[in-house]
mmCIF file with all atom_site columns, C-alpha atoms in Angstrom:
data_model
loop_
_atom_site.group_PDB
_atom_site.id
_atom_site.type_symbol
_atom_site.label_atom_id
_atom_site.label_alt_id
_atom_site.label_comp_id
_atom_site.label_asym_id
_atom_site.label_entity_id
_atom_site.label_seq_id
_atom_site.pdbx_PDB_ins_code
_atom_site.Cartn_x
_atom_site.Cartn_y
_atom_site.Cartn_z
_atom_site.occupancy
_atom_site.B_iso_or_equiv
_atom_site.pdbx_formal_charge
_atom_site.auth_seq_id
_atom_site.auth_comp_id
_atom_site.auth_asym_id
_atom_site.auth_atom_id
_atom_site.pdbx_PDB_model_num
ATOM 1   C CA . UNK P 1 1   ? -0.117 -0.072 -0.147 1.00 0.00 ? 1   UNK P CA 1
ATOM 2   C CA . UNK P 1 2   ? 1.256  3.272  -1.134 1.00 0.00 ? 2   UNK P CA 1
ATOM 3   C CA . UNK P 1 3   ? 0.351  6.470  1.151  1.00 0.00 ? 3   UNK P CA 1
ATOM 4   C CA . UNK P 1 4   ? 1.209  8.965  -1.711 1.00 0.00 ? 4   UNK P CA 1
ATOM 5   C CA . UNK P 1 5   ? 2.107  12.755 -0.604 1.00 0.00 ? 5   UNK P CA 1
ATOM 6   C CA . UNK P 1 6   ? -1.871 12.928 0.568  1.00 0.00 ? 6   UNK P CA 1
ATOM 7   C CA . UNK P 1 7   ? -1.581 9.934  2.894  1.00 0.00 ? 7   UNK P CA 1
ATOM 8   C CA . UNK P 1 8   ? 2.041  10.978 4.251  1.00 0.00 ? 8   UNK P CA 1
ATOM 9   C CA . UNK P 1 9   ? 0.553  14.378 5.064  1.00 0.00 ? 9   UNK P CA 1
ATOM 10  C CA . UNK P 1 10  ? -2.822 13.389 6.433  1.00 0.00 ? 10  UNK P CA 1
ATOM 11  C CA . UNK P 1 11  ? -0.333 10.784 8.995  1.00 0.00 ? 11  UNK P CA 1
ATOM 12  C CA . UNK P 1 12  ? 2.035  13.382 9.606  1.00 0.00 ? 12  UNK P CA 1
ATOM 13  C CA . UNK P 1 13  ? -0.659 16.119 10.687 1.00 0.00 ? 13  UNK P CA 1
ATOM 14  C CA . UNK P 1 14  ? -2.600 13.092 12.710 1.00 0.00 ? 14  UNK P CA 1
ATOM 15  C CA . UNK P 1 15  ? 0.954  12.392 14.763 1.00 0.00 ? 15  UNK P CA 1
ATOM 16  C CA . UNK P 1 16  ? 1.729  16.288 15.606 1.00 0.00 ? 16  UNK P CA 1
ATOM 17  C CA . UNK P 1 17  ? -1.552 16.237 16.805 1.00 0.00 ? 17  UNK P CA 1
ATOM 18  C CA . UNK P 1 18  ? -1.368 13.188 18.945 1.00 0.00 ? 18  UNK P CA 1
ATOM 19  C CA . UNK P 1 19  ? 1.647  14.522 20.393 1.00 0.00 ? 19  UNK P CA 1
ATOM 20  C CA . UNK P 1 20  ? 0.447  18.178 20.621 1.00 0.00 ? 20  UNK P CA 1
ATOM 21  C CA . UNK P 1 21  ? -2.397 16.405 23.261 1.00 0.00 ? 21  UNK P CA 1
ATOM 22  C CA . UNK P 1 22  ? -0.105 14.611 25.138 1.00 0.00 ? 22  UNK P CA 1
ATOM 23  C CA . UNK P 1 23  ? 2.010  18.067 25.829 1.00 0.00 ? 23  UNK P CA 1
ATOM 24  C CA . UNK P 1 24  ? -1.258 19.774 26.758 1.00 0.00 ? 24  UNK P CA 1
ATOM 25  C CA . UNK P 1 25  ? -2.093 17.421 28.890 1.00 0.00 ? 25  UNK P CA 1
ATOM 26  C CA . UNK P 1 26  ? 1.227  17.098 30.283 1.00 0.00 ? 26  UNK P CA 1
ATOM 27  C CA . UNK P 1 27  ? 1.301  20.968 30.793 1.00 0.00 ? 27  UNK P CA 1
ATOM 28  C CA . UNK P 1 28  ? -1.997 21.137 32.648 1.00 0.00 ? 28  UNK P CA 1
ATOM 29  C CA . UNK P 1 29  ? -0.474 18.149 34.801 1.00 0.00 ? 29  UNK P CA 1
ATOM 30  C CA . UNK P 1 30  ? 2.251  20.676 35.695 1.00 0.00 ? 30  UNK P CA 1
ATOM 31  C CA . UNK P 1 31  ? 0.505  23.889 36.020 1.00 0.00 ? 31  UNK P CA 1
ATOM 32  C CA . UNK P 1 32  ? -1.601 22.004 38.824 1.00 0.00 ? 32  UNK P CA 1
ATOM 33  C CA . UNK P 1 33  ? 1.080  20.423 40.800 1.00 0.00 ? 33  UNK P CA 1
ATOM 34  C CA . UNK P 1 34  ? 4.615  22.087 39.961 1.00 0.00 ? 34  UNK P CA 1
ATOM 35  C CA . UNK P 1 35  ? 3.381  26.069 39.914 1.00 0.00 ? 35  UNK P CA 1
ATOM 36  C CA . UNK P 1 36  ? 5.549  28.108 42.259 1.00 0.00 ? 36  UNK P CA 1
ATOM 37  C CA . UNK P 1 37  ? 7.530  24.959 42.587 1.00 0.00 ? 37  UNK P CA 1
ATOM 38  C CA . UNK P 1 38  ? 9.321  25.124 38.984 1.00 0.00 ? 38  UNK P CA 1
ATOM 39  C CA . UNK P 1 39  ? 9.411  26.691 36.108 1.00 0.00 ? 39  UNK P CA 1
ATOM 40  C CA . UNK P 1 40  ? 9.417  25.381 32.347 1.00 0.00 ? 40  UNK P CA 1
ATOM 41  C CA . UNK P 1 41  ? 8.501  26.354 28.728 1.00 0.00 ? 41  UNK P CA 1
ATOM 42  C CA . UNK P 1 42  ? 5.916  25.279 26.631 1.00 0.00 ? 42  UNK P CA 1
ATOM 43  C CA . UNK P 1 43  ? 8.421  23.353 23.891 1.00 0.00 ? 43  UNK P CA 1
ATOM 44  C CA . UNK P 1 44  ? 8.089  24.494 20.578 1.00 0.00 ? 44  UNK P CA 1
ATOM 45  C CA . UNK P 1 45  ? 9.097  20.852 18.966 1.00 0.00 ? 45  UNK P CA 1
ATOM 46  C CA . UNK P 1 46  ? 9.953  17.480 20.322 1.00 0.00 ? 46  UNK P CA 1
ATOM 47  C CA . UNK P 1 47  ? 8.567  14.822 22.996 1.00 0.00 ? 47  UNK P CA 1
ATOM 48  C CA . UNK P 1 48  ? 10.212 16.048 26.258 1.00 0.00 ? 48  UNK P CA 1
ATOM 49  C CA . UNK P 1 49  ? 9.559  19.348 28.318 1.00 0.00 ? 49  UNK P CA 1
ATOM 50  C CA . UNK P 1 50  ? 12.203 20.451 30.634 1.00 0.00 ? 50  UNK P CA 1
ATOM 51  C CA . UNK P 1 51  ? 11.344 21.449 34.147 1.00 0.00 ? 51  UNK P CA 1
ATOM 52  C CA . UNK P 1 52  ? 14.010 23.838 36.397 1.00 0.00 ? 52  UNK P CA 1
ATOM 53  C CA . UNK P 1 53  ? 13.421 22.648 39.921 1.00 0.00 ? 53  UNK P CA 1
ATOM 54  C CA . UNK P 1 54  ? 12.712 25.502 42.425 1.00 0.00 ? 54  UNK P CA 1
ATOM 55  C CA . UNK P 1 55  ? 12.636 25.339 46.297 1.00 0.00 ? 55  UNK P CA 1
ATOM 56  C CA . UNK P 1 56  ? 16.516 25.446 46.596 1.00 0.00 ? 56  UNK P CA 1
ATOM 57  C CA . UNK P 1 57  ? 17.311 22.785 44.452 1.00 0.00 ? 57  UNK P CA 1
ATOM 58  C CA . UNK P 1 58  ? 20.292 22.934 42.714 1.00 0.00 ? 58  UNK P CA 1
ATOM 59  C CA . UNK P 1 59  ? 20.933 19.196 41.590 1.00 0.00 ? 59  UNK P CA 1
ATOM 60  C CA . UNK P 1 60  ? 18.672 17.103 40.392 1.00 0.00 ? 60  UNK P CA 1
ATOM 61  C CA . UNK P 1 61  ? 20.797 13.859 39.629 1.00 0.00 ? 61  UNK P CA 1
ATOM 62  C CA . UNK P 1 62  ? 19.933 11.656 43.327 1.00 0.00 ? 62  UNK P CA 1
ATOM 63  C CA . UNK P 1 63  ? 16.602 13.504 43.367 1.00 0.00 ? 63  UNK P CA 1
ATOM 64  C CA . UNK P 1 64  ? 15.787 11.582 40.478 1.00 0.00 ? 64  UNK P CA 1
ATOM 65  C CA . UNK P 1 65  ? 18.003 8.588  40.317 1.00 0.00 ? 65  UNK P CA 1
ATOM 66  C CA . UNK P 1 66  ? 17.261 7.655  43.979 1.00 0.00 ? 66  UNK P CA 1
ATOM 67  C CA . UNK P 1 67  ? 13.967 9.234  45.467 1.00 0.00 ? 67  UNK P CA 1
ATOM 68  C CA . UNK P 1 68  ? 12.016 9.440  41.926 1.00 0.00 ? 68  UNK P CA 1
ATOM 69  C CA . UNK P 1 69  ? 12.773 5.662  41.261 1.00 0.00 ? 69  UNK P CA 1
ATOM 70  C CA . UNK P 1 70  ? 11.412 5.202  44.949 1.00 0.00 ? 70  UNK P CA 1
ATOM 71  C CA . UNK P 1 71  ? 8.549  6.833  44.465 1.00 0.00 ? 71  UNK P CA 1
ATOM 72  C CA . UNK P 1 72  ? 7.860  4.851  40.941 1.00 0.00 ? 72  UNK P CA 1
ATOM 73  C CA . UNK P 1 73  ? 8.269  7.824  38.525 1.00 0.00 ? 73  UNK P CA 1
ATOM 74  C CA . UNK P 1 74  ? 10.825 8.202  35.807 1.00 0.00 ? 74  UNK P CA 1
ATOM 75  C CA . UNK P 1 75  ? 12.558 11.981 34.904 1.00 0.00 ? 75  UNK P CA 1
ATOM 76  C CA . UNK P 1 76  ? 15.733 12.605 33.453 1.00 0.00 ? 76  UNK P CA 1
ATOM 77  C CA . UNK P 1 77  ? 18.028 14.550 35.903 1.00 0.00 ? 77  UNK P CA 1
ATOM 78  C CA . UNK P 1 78  ? 19.988 17.545 33.615 1.00 0.00 ? 78  UNK P CA 1
ATOM 79  C CA . UNK P 1 79  ? 23.138 16.461 34.610 1.00 0.00 ? 79  UNK P CA 1
ATOM 80  C CA . UNK P 1 80  ? 22.815 13.828 32.383 1.00 0.00 ? 80  UNK P CA 1
ATOM 81  C CA . UNK P 1 81  ? 22.963 16.234 29.383 1.00 0.00 ? 81  UNK P CA 1
ATOM 82  C CA . UNK P 1 82  ? 25.724 17.833 30.762 1.00 0.00 ? 82  UNK P CA 1
ATOM 83  C CA . UNK P 1 83  ? 29.177 16.986 28.679 1.00 0.00 ? 83  UNK P CA 1
ATOM 84  C CA . UNK P 1 84  ? 31.368 18.250 31.829 1.00 0.00 ? 84  UNK P CA 1
ATOM 85  C CA . UNK P 1 85  ? 28.548 16.643 34.224 1.00 0.00 ? 85  UNK P CA 1
ATOM 86  C CA . UNK P 1 86  ? 28.306 19.582 36.613 1.00 0.00 ? 86  UNK P CA 1
ATOM 87  C CA . UNK P 1 87  ? 25.220 19.763 38.614 1.00 0.00 ? 87  UNK P CA 1
ATOM 88  C CA . UNK P 1 88  ? 21.346 21.123 37.125 1.00 0.00 ? 88  UNK P CA 1
ATOM 89  C CA . UNK P 1 89  ? 18.636 22.026 38.698 1.00 0.00 ? 89  UNK P CA 1
ATOM 90  C CA . UNK P 1 90  ? 16.788 20.549 35.235 1.00 0.00 ? 90  UNK P CA 1
ATOM 91  C CA . UNK P 1 91  ? 15.044 17.201 34.864 1.00 0.00 ? 91  UNK P CA 1
ATOM 92  C CA . UNK P 1 92  ? 13.075 16.197 31.404 1.00 0.00 ? 92  UNK P CA 1
ATOM 93  C CA . UNK P 1 93  ? 9.983  14.416 31.625 1.00 0.00 ? 93  UNK P CA 1
ATOM 94  C CA . UNK P 1 94  ? 9.098  12.780 28.015 1.00 0.00 ? 94  UNK P CA 1
ATOM 95  C CA . UNK P 1 95  ? 5.200  13.035 27.244 1.00 0.00 ? 95  UNK P CA 1
ATOM 96  C CA . UNK P 1 96  ? 5.054  10.626 24.085 1.00 0.00 ? 96  UNK P CA 1
ATOM 97  C CA . UNK P 1 97  ? 4.007  7.418  25.471 1.00 0.00 ? 97  UNK P CA 1
ATOM 98  C CA . UNK P 1 98  ? 2.139  7.768  29.040 1.00 0.00 ? 98  UNK P CA 1
ATOM 99  C CA . UNK P 1 99  ? -1.167 7.795  29.542 1.00 0.00 ? 99  UNK P CA 1
ATOM 100 C CA . UNK P 1 100 ? -2.855 10.816 30.521 1.00 0.00 ? 100 UNK P CA 1
ATOM 101 C CA . UNK P 1 101 ? -3.015 9.626  34.176 1.00 0.00 ? 101 UNK P CA 1
ATOM 102 C CA . UNK P 1 102 ? 0.610  8.834  34.550 1.00 0.00 ? 102 UNK P CA 1
ATOM 103 C CA . UNK P 1 103 ? 1.755  12.367 33.201 1.00 0.00 ? 103 UNK P CA 1
ATOM 104 C CA . UNK P 1 104 ? -0.491 13.333 36.218 1.00 0.00 ? 104 UNK P CA 1
ATOM 105 C CA . UNK P 1 105 ? 0.691  11.311 39.034 1.00 0.00 ? 105 UNK P CA 1
ATOM 106 C CA . UNK P 1 106 ? 4.273  11.785 37.663 1.00 0.00 ? 106 UNK P CA 1
ATOM 107 C CA . UNK P 1 107 ? 3.587  15.957 38.437 1.00 0.00 ? 107 UNK P CA 1
ATOM 108 C CA . UNK P 1 108 ? 2.376  14.881 41.231 1.00 0.00 ? 108 UNK P CA 1
ATOM 109 C CA . UNK P 1 109 ? 4.806  12.849 42.428 1.00 0.00 ? 109 UNK P CA 1
ATOM 110 C CA . UNK P 1 110 ? 7.252  15.359 41.291 1.00 0.00 ? 110 UNK P CA 1
ATOM 111 C CA . UNK P 1 111 ? 5.910  18.190 43.409 1.00 0.00 ? 111 UNK P CA 1
ATOM 112 C CA . UNK P 1 112 ? 5.870  16.024 46.535 1.00 0.00 ? 112 UNK P CA 1
ATOM 113 C CA . UNK P 1 113 ? 9.876  15.357 45.937 1.00 0.00 ? 113 UNK P CA 1
ATOM 114 C CA . UNK P 1 114 ? 10.267 18.750 45.607 1.00 0.00 ? 114 UNK P CA 1
ATOM 115 C CA . UNK P 1 115 ? 8.522  19.922 49.018 1.00 0.00 ? 115 UNK P CA 1
ATOM 116 C CA . UNK P 1 116 ? 10.224 16.782 50.476 1.00 0.00 ? 116 UNK P CA 1
ATOM 117 C CA . UNK P 1 117 ? 14.022 18.264 49.628 1.00 0.00 ? 117 UNK P CA 1
ATOM 118 C CA . UNK P 1 118 ? 15.453 19.961 52.323 1.00 0.00 ? 118 UNK P CA 1
ATOM 119 C CA . UNK P 1 119 ? 16.121 23.351 51.547 1.00 0.00 ? 119 UNK P CA 1
ATOM 120 C CA . UNK P 1 120 ? 19.336 24.871 49.673 1.00 0.00 ? 120 UNK P CA 1
#
C-alpha cells in the first residue's frame, strides 16, 4: 500500500496532533502540581518538557535517580545532558507514551519530592 503525498501528509498531521495533545495534558498537570515549585516553557517541538526545579533544588541527580525512582516515577536529571557533568536544577520529562493519568501522577509525585527536599 502506498500512501502518496496526501496520505503521508494526513498521517503527519495526525501524529503531530497526537503529540500536541500529549503535551497539553502534561502542561495541565504541571500547572496543577508544580506551580511555584518549578519553571518550564512550552516546547516548540519534540517529545520532552524541560523543568527547572525551584525551592532550593540545585542538583536533581540524586533526587531523580534515587528518590523519584523509589516513588515509581521516571525523569532524567539535567546533569545527564551536561558534557562536563556539572550539577543541574533541571529534569527532562517525556510525554510521548505515558497515559493521561500517568502524566498527572508523575507531576504530583515530582511536586511531593521537591517539597520533601531540604532547602539549600
